[in-house]
Amino acid sequence: AQSVTQLGSHVSVSEGALVLLRCNYSSSVPPYLFWYVQYPNQGLQLLLKYTTGATLVKGINGFEAEFKKSETSFHLTKPSAHMSDAAEYFCAVSDQGSGTYKYIFGTGTRLKVLA
Amino acid sequence: DADVTQTPRNRITKTGKRIMLECSQTKGHDRMYWYRQDPGLGLRLIYYSFDVKDINKGEISDGYSVSRQAQAKFSLSLESAIPNQTALYFCATSDLADGAITQYFGPGTRLLVL
């Protein structure tokens, strides 16, 4: 069975500082991995995804993530935080092994950006 | 215009009432999903549908039912609402032509059961 663990339910960073949100996964097949962002009172918006190929994936709003098979990780980073990055971030793995492509979500990390 | 819409956006109901949450999409996608979001638990899958005739239970389907009235419409019903069904509910879609890899989410329905 697949699973996702997000370390840190709350992360605070200063404006301009590095953002690092951690995601580890468990999967019996090569994983498809996703990061979504949820701004207050909004739905989930896709930030980036990894399916195959290049392990460093660039997404929207300056975010990127690196797939590391050996560490079973897919951490999300951004070099310089902006106030507008304050949101909740979800990591997810797709159950493509069964053909259903259902998502298994992590429990989320709420990012706070300090002025 | 939004590609995935949900109605209502907010709903307050009482224990024992039947309610329906609706989802419509203009993306032409085959697959549709219903999730609930609870603080600290992330999103959990309630039901999913691959097409009008193919509906499947997710990990937390008890107390819920769904109807896929057309390719573009997927409704979630709570037959007899209970307080622990208070949550934020999301509908999502994915496109088989795209390998059904990416899911696109609606804005959510916030439900409060008193």
GROMACS .gro file of N, CA and C in nm, chain A residues 1 11-12 15 21-22 25 36 39-43 52 58 65-66 68 86-87 90 92-93 95 98 100-101 114-115:
model
   87
    1ALA      N    1   0.085  -0.119   0.000
    1ALA     CA    2   0.000   0.000   0.000
    1ALA      C    3   0.088   0.124   0.000
   11VAL      N    4   0.498   2.510   0.956
   11VAL     CA    5   0.634   2.559   0.931
   11VAL      C    6   0.627   2.711   0.919
   12SER      N    7   0.718   2.779   0.991
   12SER     CA    8   0.727   2.924   0.982
   12SER      C    9   0.862   2.963   0.925
   15GLU      N   10   1.018   3.614   0.565
   15GLU     CA   11   1.012   3.657   0.425
   15GLU      C   12   1.154   3.666   0.370
   21LEU      N   13   0.963   2.220   0.260
   21LEU     CA   14   0.853   2.140   0.312
   21LEU      C   15   0.883   1.995   0.277
   22ARG      N   16   0.877   1.909   0.378
   22ARG     CA   17   0.924   1.771   0.362
   22ARG      C   18   0.810   1.674   0.331
   25TYR      N   19   0.747   0.927   0.099
   25TYR     CA   20   0.642   0.841   0.047
   25TYR      C   21   0.682   0.694   0.062
   36TYR      N   22   0.036   2.004  -0.399
   36TYR     CA   23  -0.075   2.097  -0.420
   36TYR      C   24  -0.068   2.204  -0.312
   39TYR      N   25  -0.482   2.783  -0.076
   39TYR     CA   26  -0.492   2.915  -0.014
   39TYR      C   27  -0.622   2.922   0.065
   40PRO      N   28  -0.629   3.012   0.162
   40PRO     CA   29  -0.749   3.020   0.246
   40PRO      C   30  -0.877   3.030   0.164
   41ASN      N   31  -0.973   2.946   0.201
   41ASN     CA   32  -1.106   2.946   0.139
   41ASN      C   33  -1.103   2.916  -0.010
   42GLN      N   34  -1.003   2.841  -0.051
   42GLN     CA   35  -0.995   2.802  -0.191
   42GLN      C   36  -0.973   2.651  -0.203
   43GLY      N   37  -0.986   2.602  -0.325
   43GLY     CA   38  -0.958   2.462  -0.352
   43GLY      C   39  -0.809   2.437  -0.365
   52THR      N   40   0.783   1.072  -1.456
   52THR     CA   41   0.906   1.004  -1.498
   52THR      C   42   1.004   1.109  -1.546
   58LYS      N   43   1.028   2.157  -1.170
   58LYS     CA   44   0.997   2.297  -1.142
   58LYS      C   45   0.847   2.320  -1.156
   65ALA      N   46   1.077   2.076  -0.668
   65ALA     CA   47   1.088   1.959  -0.582
   65ALA      C   48   1.179   1.858  -0.649
   66GLU      N   49   1.248   1.782  -0.568
   66GLU     CA   50   1.340   1.681  -0.621
   66GLU      C   51   1.297   1.543  -0.576
   68LYS      N   52   1.385   1.186  -0.491
   68LYS     CA   53   1.503   1.108  -0.451
   68LYS      C   54   1.457   0.968  -0.414
   86ALA      N   55   0.204   3.205   0.201
   86ALA     CA   56   0.135   3.153   0.319
   86ALA      C   57   0.011   3.076   0.276
   87ALA      N   58   0.009   2.948   0.307
   87ALA     CA   59  -0.098   2.859   0.261
   87ALA      C   60  -0.074   2.722   0.324
   90PHE      N   61   0.002   2.032   0.036
   90PHE     CA   62  -0.024   1.888   0.045
   90PHE      C   63   0.062   1.813  -0.056
   92ALA      N   64   0.109   1.438  -0.237
   92ALA     CA   65   0.024   1.324  -0.269
   92ALA      C   66   0.098   1.227  -0.359
   93VAL      N   67   0.063   1.100  -0.348
   93VAL     CA   68   0.116   0.996  -0.437
   93VAL      C   69  -0.002   0.933  -0.508
   95ASP      N   70  -0.190   0.625  -0.700
   95ASP     CA   71  -0.194   0.480  -0.699
   95ASP      C   72  -0.206   0.428  -0.843
   98SER      N   73  -0.233   0.019  -0.936
   98SER     CA   74  -0.359  -0.054  -0.945
   98SER      C   75  -0.439  -0.012  -1.067
  100THR      N   76  -0.594   0.264  -1.084
  100THR     CA   77  -0.701   0.354  -1.042
  100THR      C   78  -0.656   0.500  -1.039
  101TYR      N   79  -0.528   0.523  -1.022
  101TYR     CA   80  -0.473   0.659  -1.013
  101TYR      C   81  -0.536   0.740  -0.902
  114LEU      N   82   0.672   3.507   0.790
  114LEU     CA   83   0.685   3.617   0.885
  114LEU      C   84   0.750   3.739   0.819
  115ALA      N   85   0.692   3.854   0.846
  115ALA     CA   86   0.746   3.977   0.788
  115ALA      C   87   0.877   4.018   0.854
   0.00000   0.00000   0.00000
